[in-house]
PDB file of C-alpha atoms in Angstrom:
ATOM      1  CA  UNK E 313      -0.077   0.005   0.086  1.00 37.00           C
ATOM      2  CA  UNK E 314       1.338   3.509  -0.680  1.00 38.00           C
ATOM      3  CA  UNK E 315       2.742   4.988   2.160  1.00 42.00           C
ATOM      4  CA  UNK E 316       1.631   8.251   3.953  1.00 44.00           C
ATOM      5  CA  UNK E 317       4.851  10.015   2.739  1.00 43.00           C
ATOM      6  CA  UNK E 318       4.457   9.052  -0.775  1.00 39.00           C
ATOM      7  CA  UNK E 319       0.832  10.766  -0.547  1.00 39.00           C
ATOM      8  CA  UNK E 320       2.302  13.952   0.901  1.00 42.00           C
ATOM      9  CA  UNK E 321       1.375  13.219   4.545  1.00 44.00           C
ATOM     10  CA  UNK E 322       4.771  13.301   6.612  1.00 50.00           C
ATOM     11  CA  UNK E 323       4.824  11.048   9.528  1.00 55.00           C
ATOM     12  CA  UNK E 324       3.796  14.066  12.154  1.00 49.00           C
ATOM     13  CA  UNK E 325       0.656  15.016  10.264  1.00 59.00           C
ATOM     14  CA  UNK E 326      -0.151  11.640   9.784  1.00 57.00           C
ATOM     15  CA  UNK E 327      -0.191  10.879  13.262  1.00 59.00           C
ATOM     16  CA  UNK E 328      -2.203  13.701  14.051  1.00 63.00           C
ATOM     17  CA  UNK E 329      -4.690  12.356  11.475  1.00 59.00           C
ATOM     18  CA  UNK E 330      -4.429   8.813  13.249  1.00 57.00           C
ATOM     19  CA  UNK E 331      -5.310  10.602  16.439  1.00 58.00           C
ATOM     20  CA  UNK E 332      -8.142  12.504  14.814  1.00 57.00           C
ATOM     21  CA  UNK E 333      -9.756   9.340  13.204  1.00 57.00           C
ATOM     22  CA  UNK E 334      -9.579   7.491  16.420  1.00 55.00           C
ATOM     23  CA  UNK E 335     -11.229  10.100  18.359  1.00 53.00           C
ATOM     24  CA  UNK E 336     -14.171  10.420  15.780  1.00 49.00           C
ATOM     25  CA  UNK E 337     -14.491   6.613  15.902  1.00 51.00           C
ATOM     26  CA  UNK E 338     -15.707   6.713  19.620  1.00 55.00           C
ATOM     27  CA  UNK E 339     -18.164   9.655  18.871  1.00 54.00           C
ATOM     28  CA  UNK E 340     -21.644   8.155  18.389  1.00 56.00           C
ATOM     29  CA  UNK E 341     -23.070  11.571  17.438  1.00 60.00           C
ATOM     30  CA  UNK E 342     -20.647  11.633  14.267  1.00 52.00           C
ATOM     31  CA  UNK E 343     -21.424   8.095  13.479  1.00 51.00           C
ATOM     32  CA  UNK E 344     -25.369   9.015  13.723  1.00 53.00           C
ATOM     33  CA  UNK E 345     -24.375  12.259  11.275  1.00 53.00           C
ATOM     34  CA  UNK E 346     -22.430  10.112   9.026  1.00 54.00           C
ATOM     35  CA  UNK E 347     -25.189   7.344   8.503  1.00 57.00           C
ATOM     36  CA  UNK E 348     -27.743  10.105   7.653  1.00 50.00           C
ATOM     37  CA  UNK E 349     -25.397  11.401   4.810  1.00 57.00           C
ATOM     38  CA  UNK E 350     -25.969   9.859   1.526  1.00 55.00           C
ATOM     39  CA  UNK E 351     -22.319  10.502  -0.093  1.00 47.00           C
ATOM     40  CA  UNK E 352     -20.595   8.869   3.033  1.00 55.00           C
ATOM     41  CA  UNK E 353     -22.882   5.730   2.965  1.00 60.00           C
ATOM     42  CA  UNK E 354     -22.417   5.197  -0.738  1.00 63.00           C
ATOM     43  CA  UNK E 355     -18.707   5.323   0.038  1.00 63.00           C
ATOM     44  CA  UNK E 356     -18.926   3.080   2.778  1.00 74.00           C
ATOM     45  CA  UNK E 357     -20.852   0.397   0.908  1.00 79.00           C
ATOM     46  CA  UNK E 358     -17.902  -0.297  -0.938  1.00 81.00           C
ATOM     47  CA  UNK E 359     -16.193  -1.471   2.279  1.00 87.00           C
ATOM     48  CA  UNK E 360     -19.388  -2.880   4.379  1.00 91.00           C
ATOM     49  CA  UNK E 361     -21.315  -4.994   1.890  1.00 93.00           C
ATOM     50  CA  UNK E 362     -24.706  -4.775   4.094  1.00 92.00           C
ATOM     51  CA  UNK E 363     -26.327  -3.586   7.290  1.00 89.00           C
ATOM     52  CA  UNK E 364     -27.481  -7.345   7.861  1.00 94.00           C
ATOM     53  CA  UNK E 365     -26.068 -10.763   6.927  1.00 97.00           C
ATOM     54  CA  UNK E 366     -28.827 -11.282   4.619  1.00 96.00           C
ATOM     55  CA  UNK E 367     -27.804  -8.029   2.602  1.00 95.00           C
ATOM     56  CA  UNK E 368     -24.049  -9.249   2.709  1.00 96.00           C
ATOM     57  CA  UNK E 369     -24.963 -12.655   1.293  1.00 98.00           C
ATOM     58  CA  UNK E 370     -24.579 -11.788  -2.457  1.00 97.00           C
ATOM     59  CA  UNK E 371     -21.198 -10.342  -1.739  1.00 97.00           C
ATOM     60  CA  UNK E 372     -20.126 -13.428   0.347  1.00 98.00           C
ATOM     61  CA  UNK E 373     -21.284 -15.748  -2.618  1.00 98.00           C
ATOM     62  CA  UNK E 374     -19.446 -13.433  -5.255  1.00 97.00           C
ATOM     63  CA  UNK E 375     -16.157 -13.677  -3.002  1.00 98.00           C
ATOM     64  CA  UNK E 376     -16.463 -17.447  -2.682  1.00 98.00           C
ATOM     65  CA  UNK E 377     -17.007 -17.866  -6.840  1.00 98.00           C
ATOM     66  CA  UNK E 378     -13.873 -15.813  -7.021  1.00 97.00           C
ATOM     67  CA  UNK E 379     -11.915 -18.278  -5.158  1.00 98.00           C
ATOM     68  CA  UNK E 380     -11.703 -15.991  -1.946  1.00 98.00           C
ATOM     69  CA  UNK E 381     -12.208 -17.173   1.732  1.00 98.00           C
ATOM     70  CA  UNK E 382     -14.094 -15.175   4.074  1.00 98.00           C
ATOM     71  CA  UNK E 383     -14.581 -14.274   7.630  1.00 98.00           C
ATOM     72  CA  UNK E 384     -17.739 -12.271   9.006  1.00 98.00           C
ATOM     73  CA  UNK E 385     -17.468  -9.699  11.396  1.00 97.00           C
ATOM     74  CA  UNK E 386     -20.934  -8.606  12.703  1.00 97.00           C
ATOM     75  CA  UNK E 387     -20.371  -4.857  13.704  1.00 93.00           C
ATOM     76  CA  UNK E 388     -20.409  -3.485  16.957  1.00 86.00           C
ATOM     77  CA  UNK E 389     -18.387  -3.026  20.230  1.00 79.00           C
ATOM     78  CA  UNK E 390     -18.621  -1.299  23.838  1.00 82.00           C
ATOM     79  CA  UNK E 391     -22.240  -2.550  24.664  1.00 92.00           C
ATOM     80  CA  UNK E 392     -23.743  -0.968  27.579  1.00 93.00           C
ATOM     81  CA  UNK E 393     -25.433  -3.885  29.020  1.00 97.00           C
ATOM     82  CA  UNK E 394     -25.755  -7.389  29.649  1.00 97.00           C
ATOM     83  CA  UNK E 395     -28.814  -7.833  27.510  1.00 97.00           C
ATOM     84  CA  UNK E 396     -26.965  -6.046  24.763  1.00 97.00           C
ATOM     85  CA  UNK E 397     -24.104  -8.746  24.911  1.00 97.00           C
ATOM     86  CA  UNK E 398     -26.459 -11.510  25.013  1.00 98.00           C
ATOM     87  CA  UNK E 399     -28.281 -10.158  22.019  1.00 97.00           C
ATOM     88  CA  UNK E 400     -24.901  -9.775  20.114  1.00 97.00           C
ATOM     89  CA  UNK E 401     -24.308 -13.315  20.842  1.00 98.00           C
ATOM     90  CA  UNK E 402     -27.734 -14.382  19.824  1.00 98.00           C
ATOM     91  CA  UNK E 403     -26.788 -12.661  16.340  1.00 98.00           C
ATOM     92  CA  UNK E 404     -23.545 -14.410  15.795  1.00 98.00           C
ATOM     93  CA  UNK E 405     -25.181 -17.758  16.524  1.00 98.00           C
ATOM     94  CA  UNK E 406     -27.942 -17.375  13.919  1.00 98.00           C
ATOM     95  CA  UNK E 407     -25.079 -16.013  11.414  1.00 98.00           C
ATOM     96  CA  UNK E 408     -23.037 -19.327  11.909  1.00 98.00           C
ATOM     97  CA  UNK E 409     -26.260 -21.105  11.031  1.00 98.00           C
ATOM     98  CA  UNK E 410     -27.073 -19.175   8.014  1.00 98.00           C
ATOM     99  CA  UNK E 411     -23.536 -19.403   6.868  1.00 98.00           C
ATOM    100  CA  UNK E 412     -23.677 -23.317   7.079  1.00 98.00           C
ATOM    101  CA  UNK E 413     -27.083 -23.358   5.604  1.00 98.00           C
ATOM    102  CA  UNK E 414     -25.853 -21.364   2.570  1.00 97.00           C
ATOM    103  CA  UNK E 415     -22.623 -23.485   2.149  1.00 97.00           C
ATOM    104  CA  UNK E 416     -20.292 -20.268   2.908  1.00 98.00           C
ATOM    105  CA  UNK E 417     -17.463 -20.102   5.062  1.00 98.00           C
ATOM    106  CA  UNK E 418     -18.263 -20.791   8.454  1.00 98.00           C
ATOM    107  CA  UNK E 419     -15.727 -18.272   9.997  1.00 98.00           C
ATOM    108  CA  UNK E 420     -16.478 -15.480  12.166  1.00 98.00           C
ATOM    109  CA  UNK E 421     -14.552 -12.701  13.977  1.00 98.00           C
ATOM    110  CA  UNK E 422     -15.864 -11.382  17.328  1.00 98.00           C
ATOM    111  CA  UNK E 423     -15.154  -8.580  19.608  1.00 96.00           C
ATOM    112  CA  UNK E 424     -14.998  -9.240  23.499  1.00 97.00           C
ATOM    113  CA  UNK E 425     -16.437  -5.411  24.224  1.00 96.00           C
ATOM    114  CA  UNK E 426     -19.293  -6.318  21.766  1.00 96.00           C
ATOM    115  CA  UNK E 427     -19.734  -9.590  24.055  1.00 97.00           C
ATOM    116  CA  UNK E 428     -20.145  -7.382  27.302  1.00 97.00           C
ATOM    117  CA  UNK E 429     -16.266  -7.549  28.652  1.00 97.00           C
ATOM    118  CA  UNK E 430     -16.573  -3.955  29.981  1.00 96.00           C
ATOM    119  CA  UNK E 431     -19.862  -4.603  31.491  1.00 97.00           C
ATOM    120  CA  UNK E 432     -19.740  -8.079  33.275  1.00 97.00           C
ATOM    121  CA  UNK E 433     -16.848 -10.466  32.337  1.00 97.00           C
ATOM    122  CA  UNK E 434     -18.507 -13.496  33.364  1.00 98.00           C
ATOM    123  CA  UNK E 435     -21.576 -12.610  31.176  1.00 98.00           C
ATOM    124  CA  UNK E 436     -19.033 -12.158  28.555  1.00 98.00           C
ATOM    125  CA  UNK E 437     -17.180 -15.525  28.775  1.00 98.00           C
ATOM    126  CA  UNK E 438     -20.785 -17.288  28.843  1.00 98.00           C
ATOM    127  CA  UNK E 439     -21.791 -15.273  25.569  1.00 98.00           C
ATOM    128  CA  UNK E 440     -18.479 -16.161  23.698  1.00 98.00           C
ATOM    129  CA  UNK E 441     -18.842 -19.805  25.287  1.00 97.00           C
ATOM    130  CA  UNK E 442     -22.119 -20.074  23.605  1.00 98.00           C
ATOM    131  CA  UNK E 443     -20.851 -18.967  20.010  1.00 98.00           C
ATOM    132  CA  UNK E 444     -17.875 -21.284  20.348  1.00 98.00           C
ATOM    133  CA  UNK E 445     -20.230 -24.138  21.268  1.00 97.00           C
ATOM    134  CA  UNK E 446     -22.410 -23.522  18.176  1.00 98.00           C
ATOM    135  CA  UNK E 447     -18.972 -23.362  16.028  1.00 98.00           C
ATOM    136  CA  UNK E 448     -17.987 -26.467  17.320  1.00 97.00           C
ATOM    137  CA  UNK E 449     -21.102 -28.316  16.290  1.00 97.00           C
ATOM    138  CA  UNK E 450     -20.924 -26.847  12.870  1.00 98.00           C
ATOM    139  CA  UNK E 451     -17.117 -27.145  12.292  1.00 97.00           C
ATOM    140  CA  UNK E 452     -16.787 -23.409  12.224  1.00 98.00           C
ATOM    141  CA  UNK E 453     -13.923 -21.378  13.282  1.00 98.00           C
ATOM    142  CA  UNK E 454     -14.024 -18.376  15.731  1.00 98.00           C
ATOM    143  CA  UNK E 455     -11.241 -15.588  15.795  1.00 98.00           C
ATOM    144  CA  UNK E 456     -11.456 -13.136  18.812  1.00 98.00           C
ATOM    145  CA  UNK E 457     -10.420  -9.809  17.519  1.00 97.00           C
ATOM    146  CA  UNK E 458      -7.679  -7.676  19.338  1.00 96.00           C
ATOM    147  CA  UNK E 459      -9.016  -4.463  20.884  1.00 93.00           C
ATOM    148  CA  UNK E 460      -6.642  -1.853  22.811  1.00 93.00           C
ATOM    149  CA  UNK E 461      -3.985  -3.206  25.031  1.00 94.00           C
ATOM    150  CA  UNK E 462      -5.772  -2.824  27.983  1.00 96.00           C
ATOM    151  CA  UNK E 463      -8.095  -5.627  27.058  1.00 96.00           C
ATOM    152  CA  UNK E 464      -5.160  -7.782  25.624  1.00 97.00           C
ATOM    153  CA  UNK E 465      -4.676 -10.162  28.616  1.00 97.00           C
ATOM    154  CA  UNK E 466      -8.265 -10.528  29.009  1.00 97.00           C
ATOM    155  CA  UNK E 467      -8.762 -11.436  25.194  1.00 98.00           C
ATOM    156  CA  UNK E 468      -5.926 -13.901  25.183  1.00 98.00           C
ATOM    157  CA  UNK E 469      -7.106 -15.271  28.549  1.00 97.00           C
ATOM    158  CA  UNK E 470     -10.562 -16.042  27.430  1.00 98.00           C
ATOM    159  CA  UNK E 471      -9.395 -17.314  23.823  1.00 97.00           C
ATOM    160  CA  UNK E 472      -7.227 -19.992  25.924  1.00 97.00           C
ATOM    161  CA  UNK E 473     -10.080 -20.800  28.071  1.00 96.00           C
ATOM    162  CA  UNK E 474     -12.772 -21.219  25.117  1.00 96.00           C
ATOM    163  CA  UNK E 475     -10.415 -23.091  23.012  1.00 95.00           C
ATOM    164  CA  UNK E 476     -10.705 -26.142  25.516  1.00 90.00           C
ATOM    165  CA  UNK E 477     -14.172 -26.452  24.122  1.00 88.00           C
ATOM    166  CA  UNK E 478     -13.285 -26.254  20.691  1.00 94.00           C
ATOM    167  CA  UNK E 479      -9.883 -26.158  18.891  1.00 95.00           C
ATOM    168  CA  UNK E 480     -10.699 -23.999  16.225  1.00 97.00           C
ATOM    169  CA  UNK E 481     -10.294 -20.646  18.114  1.00 98.00           C
ATOM    170  CA  UNK E 482      -7.998 -18.071  17.223  1.00 98.00           C
ATOM    171  CA  UNK E 483      -6.942 -14.691  18.366  1.00 98.00           C
ATOM    172  CA  UNK E 484      -5.227 -11.635  16.760  1.00 98.00           C
ATOM    173  CA  UNK E 485      -1.866  -9.992  17.510  1.00 98.00           C
ATOM    174  CA  UNK E 486      -1.043  -6.557  16.699  1.00 97.00           C
ATOM    175  CA  UNK E 487       2.572  -6.195  15.450  1.00 98.00           C
ATOM    176  CA  UNK E 488       2.620  -2.195  16.812  1.00 96.00           C
ATOM    177  CA  UNK E 489       2.450  -3.311  20.531  1.00 97.00           C
ATOM    178  CA  UNK E 490       6.059  -4.073  22.166  1.00 98.00           C
ATOM    179  CA  UNK E 491       4.555  -7.288  24.070  1.00 98.00           C
ATOM    180  CA  UNK E 492       3.539  -9.137  20.792  1.00 98.00           C
ATOM    181  CA  UNK E 493       6.854 -11.019  20.410  1.00 98.00           C
ATOM    182  CA  UNK E 494       6.479 -12.535  23.740  1.00 98.00           C
ATOM    183  CA  UNK E 495       2.747 -13.347  23.091  1.00 98.00           C
ATOM    184  CA  UNK E 496       3.522 -14.795  19.831  1.00 98.00           C
ATOM    185  CA  UNK E 497       6.224 -17.245  21.384  1.00 98.00           C
ATOM    186  CA  UNK E 498       3.521 -18.346  23.722  1.00 98.00           C
ATOM    187  CA  UNK E 499       0.899 -18.526  21.191  1.00 98.00           C
ATOM    188  CA  UNK E 500       2.770 -20.738  18.962  1.00 98.00           C
ATOM    189  CA  UNK E 501       3.875 -22.997  21.865  1.00 98.00           C
ATOM    190  CA  UNK E 502       0.231 -23.571  22.741  1.00 97.00           C
ATOM    191  CA  UNK E 503      -0.655 -24.169  18.855  1.00 97.00           C
ATOM    192  CA  UNK E 504      -3.199 -21.115  18.986  1.00 98.00           C
ATOM    193  CA  UNK E 505      -3.954 -19.984  15.553  1.00 98.00           C
ATOM    194  CA  UNK E 506      -2.992 -16.184  15.137  1.00 98.00           C
ATOM    195  CA  UNK E 507      -4.142 -13.367  12.605  1.00 98.00           C
ATOM    196  CA  UNK E 508      -1.278 -10.840  12.485  1.00 98.00           C
ATOM    197  CA  UNK E 509      -2.126  -7.337  11.961  1.00 96.00           C
ATOM    198  CA  UNK E 510      -0.472  -3.680  12.532  1.00 94.00           C
ATOM    199  CA  UNK E 511      -3.077  -2.318  14.955  1.00 89.00           C
ATOM    200  CA  UNK E 512      -5.431   0.295  15.007  1.00 76.00           C
ATOM    201  CA  UNK E 513      -5.814   1.947  18.582  1.00 81.00           C
ATOM    202  CA  UNK E 514      -4.109   5.000  19.941  1.00 80.00           C
ATOM    203  CA  UNK E 515      -1.371   3.510  22.333  1.00 88.00           C
ATOM    204  CA  UNK E 516       1.211   5.343  24.134  1.00 92.00           C
ATOM    205  CA  UNK E 517       4.720   5.044  23.197  1.00 95.00           C
ATOM    206  CA  UNK E 518       5.253   2.973  26.730  1.00 97.00           C
ATOM    207  CA  UNK E 519       3.217   0.179  25.214  1.00 97.00           C
ATOM    208  CA  UNK E 520       3.523   0.672  21.372  1.00 96.00           C
ATOM    209  CA  UNK E 521       6.082   1.454  18.706  1.00 95.00           C
ATOM    210  CA  UNK E 522       5.545   5.095  17.759  1.00 91.00           C
ATOM    211  CA  UNK E 523       6.949   5.006  14.142  1.00 90.00           C
ATOM    212  CA  UNK E 524       5.678   3.530  11.062  1.00 89.00           C
ATOM    213  CA  UNK E 525       8.963   1.747  10.340  1.00 94.00           C
ATOM    214  CA  UNK E 526       9.069   0.436  13.951  1.00 96.00           C
ATOM    215  CA  UNK E 527       5.989  -1.215  13.399  1.00 95.00           C
ATOM    216  CA  UNK E 528       6.607  -2.749   9.955  1.00 95.00           C
ATOM    217  CA  UNK E 529      10.095  -4.031  11.303  1.00 98.00           C
ATOM    218  CA  UNK E 530       7.946  -5.740  14.099  1.00 98.00           C
ATOM    219  CA  UNK E 531       5.428  -7.003  11.549  1.00 98.00           C
ATOM    220  CA  UNK E 532       8.216  -8.532   9.488  1.00 98.00           C
ATOM    221  CA  UNK E 533       9.934 -10.311  12.421  1.00 98.00           C
ATOM    222  CA  UNK E 534       6.573 -11.729  13.572  1.00 98.00           C
ATOM    223  CA  UNK E 535       5.225 -12.924  10.635  1.00 98.00           C
ATOM    224  CA  UNK E 536       8.616 -14.776   9.941  1.00 98.00           C
ATOM    225  CA  UNK E 537       8.297 -16.271  13.234  1.00 98.00           C
ATOM    226  CA  UNK E 538       4.577 -17.355  12.603  1.00 98.00           C
ATOM    227  CA  UNK E 539       5.317 -18.821   9.328  1.00 98.00           C
ATOM    228  CA  UNK E 540       8.323 -20.548  10.503  1.00 98.00           C
ATOM    229  CA  UNK E 541       6.397 -22.460  13.310  1.00 98.00           C
ATOM    230  CA  UNK E 542       3.170 -20.850  13.651  1.00 98.00           C
ATOM    231  CA  UNK E 543      -0.307 -23.030  13.561  1.00 98.00           C
ATOM    232  CA  UNK E 544      -1.655 -21.801  10.160  1.00 98.00           C
ATOM    233  CA  UNK E 545      -1.055 -18.170  10.780  1.00 98.00           C
ATOM    234  CA  UNK E 546      -3.064 -15.280   8.875  1.00 98.00           C
ATOM    235  CA  UNK E 547      -0.921 -12.675   7.362  1.00 98.00           C
ATOM    236  CA  UNK E 548      -3.187  -9.701   7.537  1.00 97.00           C
ATOM    237  CA  UNK E 549      -1.797  -6.651   5.533  1.00 95.00           C
ATOM    238  CA  UNK E 550      -2.395  -4.886   2.489  1.00 92.00           C
ATOM    239  CA  UNK E 551       1.241  -3.702   1.921  1.00 92.00           C
ATOM    240  CA  UNK E 552       2.288  -5.276  -1.473  1.00 94.00           C
ATOM    241  CA  UNK E 553       5.960  -4.859  -0.748  1.00 95.00           C
ATOM    242  CA  UNK E 554       5.689  -6.619   2.462  1.00 97.00           C
ATOM    243  CA  UNK E 555       3.387  -9.399   1.011  1.00 98.00           C
ATOM    244  CA  UNK E 556       6.095  -9.934  -1.685  1.00 98.00           C
ATOM    245  CA  UNK E 557       8.987  -9.911   0.919  1.00 98.00           C
ATOM    246  CA  UNK E 558       7.101 -12.563   2.833  1.00 98.00           C
ATOM    247  CA  UNK E 559       6.368 -14.741  -0.213  1.00 98.00           C
ATOM    248  CA  UNK E 560      10.006 -14.997  -1.050  1.00 98.00           C
ATOM    249  CA  UNK E 561      10.577 -15.734   2.616  1.00 98.00           C
ATOM    250  CA  UNK E 562       8.097 -18.614   2.768  1.00 98.00           C
ATOM    251  CA  UNK E 563       9.669 -19.999  -0.745  1.00 98.00           C
ATOM    252  CA  UNK E 564      13.346 -19.718   0.494  1.00 98.00           C
ATOM    253  CA  UNK E 565      12.402 -21.377   3.771  1.00 98.00           C
ATOM    254  CA  UNK E 566      10.390 -24.227   1.913  1.00 98.00           C
ATOM    255  CA  UNK E 567       7.037 -23.160   3.785  1.00 98.00           C
ATOM    256  CA  UNK E 568       4.059 -24.229   1.341  1.00 98.00           C
ATOM    257  CA  UNK E 569       1.246 -22.020   0.644  1.00 98.00           C
ATOM    258  CA  UNK E 570      -0.856 -24.401   2.367  1.00 98.00           C
ATOM    259  CA  UNK E 571       0.577 -23.910   5.824  1.00 98.00           C
ATOM    260  CA  UNK E 572      -0.816 -19.956   6.044  1.00 98.00           C
ATOM    261  CA  UNK E 573      -3.273 -17.608   4.441  1.00 98.00           C
ATOM    262  CA  UNK E 574      -3.260 -13.949   3.574  1.00 98.00           C
ATOM    263  CA  UNK E 575      -6.113 -11.826   5.168  1.00 98.00           C
ATOM    264  CA  UNK E 576      -7.446  -8.437   3.442  1.00 96.00           C
ATOM    265  CA  UNK E 577     -10.358  -6.203   4.221  1.00 93.00           C
ATOM    266  CA  UNK E 578     -13.413  -6.092   1.997  1.00 94.00           C
ATOM    267  CA  UNK E 579     -13.079  -3.687  -0.721  1.00 89.00           C
ATOM    268  CA  UNK E 580      -9.240  -2.871  -0.196  1.00 87.00           C
ATOM    269  CA  UNK E 581      -7.026  -4.192  -2.783  1.00 90.00           C
ATOM    270  CA  UNK E 582      -9.496  -6.411  -4.461  1.00 93.00           C
ATOM    271  CA  UNK E 583      -6.862  -6.544  -7.733  1.00 94.00           C
ATOM    272  CA  UNK E 584      -3.972  -7.788  -5.104  1.00 96.00           C
ATOM    273  CA  UNK E 585      -6.631 -10.636  -3.352  1.00 97.00           C
ATOM    274  CA  UNK E 586      -7.007 -12.067  -6.974  1.00 97.00           C
ATOM    275  CA  UNK E 587      -3.627 -11.923  -7.948  1.00 98.00           C
ATOM    276  CA  UNK E 588      -2.951 -13.952  -5.013  1.00 98.00           C
ATOM    277  CA  UNK E 589      -5.328 -16.445  -5.435  1.00 98.00           C
ATOM    278  CA  UNK E 590      -4.176 -16.829  -9.278  1.00 98.00           C
ATOM    279  CA  UNK E 591      -0.819 -17.534  -7.656  1.00 98.00           C
ATOM    280  CA  UNK E 592      -1.921 -20.392  -5.573  1.00 98.00           C
ATOM    281  CA  UNK E 593      -2.380 -18.622  -2.270  1.00 98.00           C
ATOM    282  CA  UNK E 594      -5.132 -18.582   0.137  1.00 98.00           C
ATOM    283  CA  UNK E 595      -6.941 -15.207   0.764  1.00 98.00           C
ATOM    284  CA  UNK E 596      -9.682 -14.668   3.298  1.00 98.00           C
ATOM    285  CA  UNK E 597     -11.469 -11.426   3.210  1.00 98.00           C
ATOM    286  CA  UNK E 598     -12.640  -9.564   6.216  1.00 97.00           C
ATOM    287  CA  UNK E 599     -16.143  -8.923   5.675  1.00 97.00           C
ATOM    288  CA  UNK E 600     -17.686  -6.464   7.917  1.00 95.00           C
ATOM    289  CA  UNK E 601     -21.455  -6.213   8.453  1.00 95.00           C
ATOM    290  CA  UNK E 602     -24.095  -4.175  10.169  1.00 91.00           C
ATOM    291  CA  UNK E 603     -25.251  -0.868  10.885  1.00 83.00           C
ATOM    292  CA  UNK E 604     -22.432   0.179  13.416  1.00 78.00           C
ATOM    293  CA  UNK E 605     -19.964   0.738  10.512  1.00 74.00           C
ATOM    294  CA  UNK E 606     -18.714   4.375  11.501  1.00 73.00           C
ATOM    295  CA  UNK E 607     -16.033   3.295  14.420  1.00 73.00           C
ATOM    296  CA  UNK E 608     -14.693   0.508  12.136  1.00 75.00           C
ATOM    297  CA  UNK E 609     -14.498   2.643   9.034  1.00 73.00           C
ATOM    298  CA  UNK E 610     -12.670   5.436  10.987  1.00 71.00           C
ATOM    299  CA  UNK E 611     -10.233   2.731  12.579  1.00 67.00           C
ATOM    300  CA  UNK E 612      -9.407   1.616   8.955  1.00 65.00           C
ATOM    301  CA  UNK E 613      -8.384   5.253   8.010  1.00 67.00           C
ATOM    302  CA  UNK E 614      -6.576   5.583  11.411  1.00 65.00           C
ATOM    303  CA  UNK E 615      -4.413   2.564  10.780  1.00 64.00           C
ATOM    304  CA  UNK E 616      -2.861   4.259   7.901  1.00 57.00           C
ATOM    305  CA  UNK E 617      -3.981   7.926   7.127  1.00 56.00           C
ATOM    306  CA  UNK E 618      -2.947   7.557   3.704  1.00 56.00           C
ATOM    307  CA  UNK E 619      -6.012   4.916   3.382  1.00 57.00           C
ATOM    308  CA  UNK E 620      -8.196   8.164   3.263  1.00 56.00           C
ATOM    309  CA  UNK E 621      -6.499   9.187   0.011  1.00 57.00           C
ATOM    310  CA  UNK E 622      -6.476   5.405  -1.041  1.00 56.00           C
ATOM    311  CA  UNK E 623     -10.256   5.007  -0.276  1.00 57.00           C
ATOM    312  CA  UNK E 624     -11.113   7.835  -2.640  1.00 54.00           C
ATOM    313  CA  UNK E 625      -8.812   6.875  -5.544  1.00 56.00           C
ATOM    314  CA  UNK E 626     -10.256   3.154  -5.127  1.00 51.00           C
ATOM    315  CA  UNK E 627     -13.597   4.166  -5.523  1.00 48.00           C
ATOM    316  CA  UNK E 628     -12.994   6.445  -8.506  1.00 49.00           C
ATOM    317  CA  UNK E 629     -10.691   3.750 -10.158  1.00 48.00           C
ATOM    318  CA  UNK E 630     -12.843   0.750  -9.817  1.00 45.00           C
ATOM    319  CA  UNK E 631     -16.291   2.307 -10.358  1.00 42.00           C
ATOM    320  CA  UNK E 632     -19.263   2.602  -8.172  1.00 40.00           C
ATOM    321  CA  UNK E 633     -19.341   1.324  -4.462  1.00 36.00           C
ATOM    322  CA  UNK E 634     -20.430  -1.997  -4.072  1.00 36.00           C
ATOM    323  CA  UNK E 635     -19.962  -3.269  -7.400  1.00 34.00           C
TER     324      UNK E 635
END
């Protein structure tokens, strides 16, 4: 992906944009305003294929026909009551049933704050256990997404706990966190599947690398470690140079493409997704679904402020949103 500097966004202004996007992601009033704006909604449709799973099914089917795998994220986070967390778990159980009935990938990604982690940890555990129990019955995979570092220990602990019910449970590690190398070693030792991404929260320099170069270097080291000894790692990035480097690394180390997969976001670098599939790699597309798309969209921009220009360029170059 094009760097911020190459798009005229030096590191300090880019960092300010990142903070701004993350600030916006937490403002519900801005989300409601964006939802009422036709232009914003038309752009977001390119990256969020439906406000319900039924609306998103045609997109999931198109991806399957193109040889792409999928994981579904039912958007939502930071619920305010135990009942909201239970309802979110209900939606995931129903989604797993729908995906299985339609012959689509039975693979979902969940956030613990959506399950009620900040409201009642015991209720959160029960909600996740219910999703994982249904996943086990259907032969489905559940990935527990990572949020900010304050919830990291609880996220990994719960992933370990529910994995005792069902082996097909994985977690996400973010390369911008300083502790991630230790976490990767522990997860490799336990055989827990890891999705490696760069990270999209506003963290202090005490816990996170402050510069893009440091984050990229950390990502490269962690990816190499996971490719060598991880349990079917997911390499989640749109950075083509990094992807090409890791392809060469895997080939040099004799690591078969069947031992890992690339993951990318719905609507971003569709050309690269299909190119990798043609070259014999597994590519899984992270497909967000739901009405609460504003925080998700803002964090995608915050991950790399250059994405704001990339989004606009992508929409113009590839035609109307949702094509």
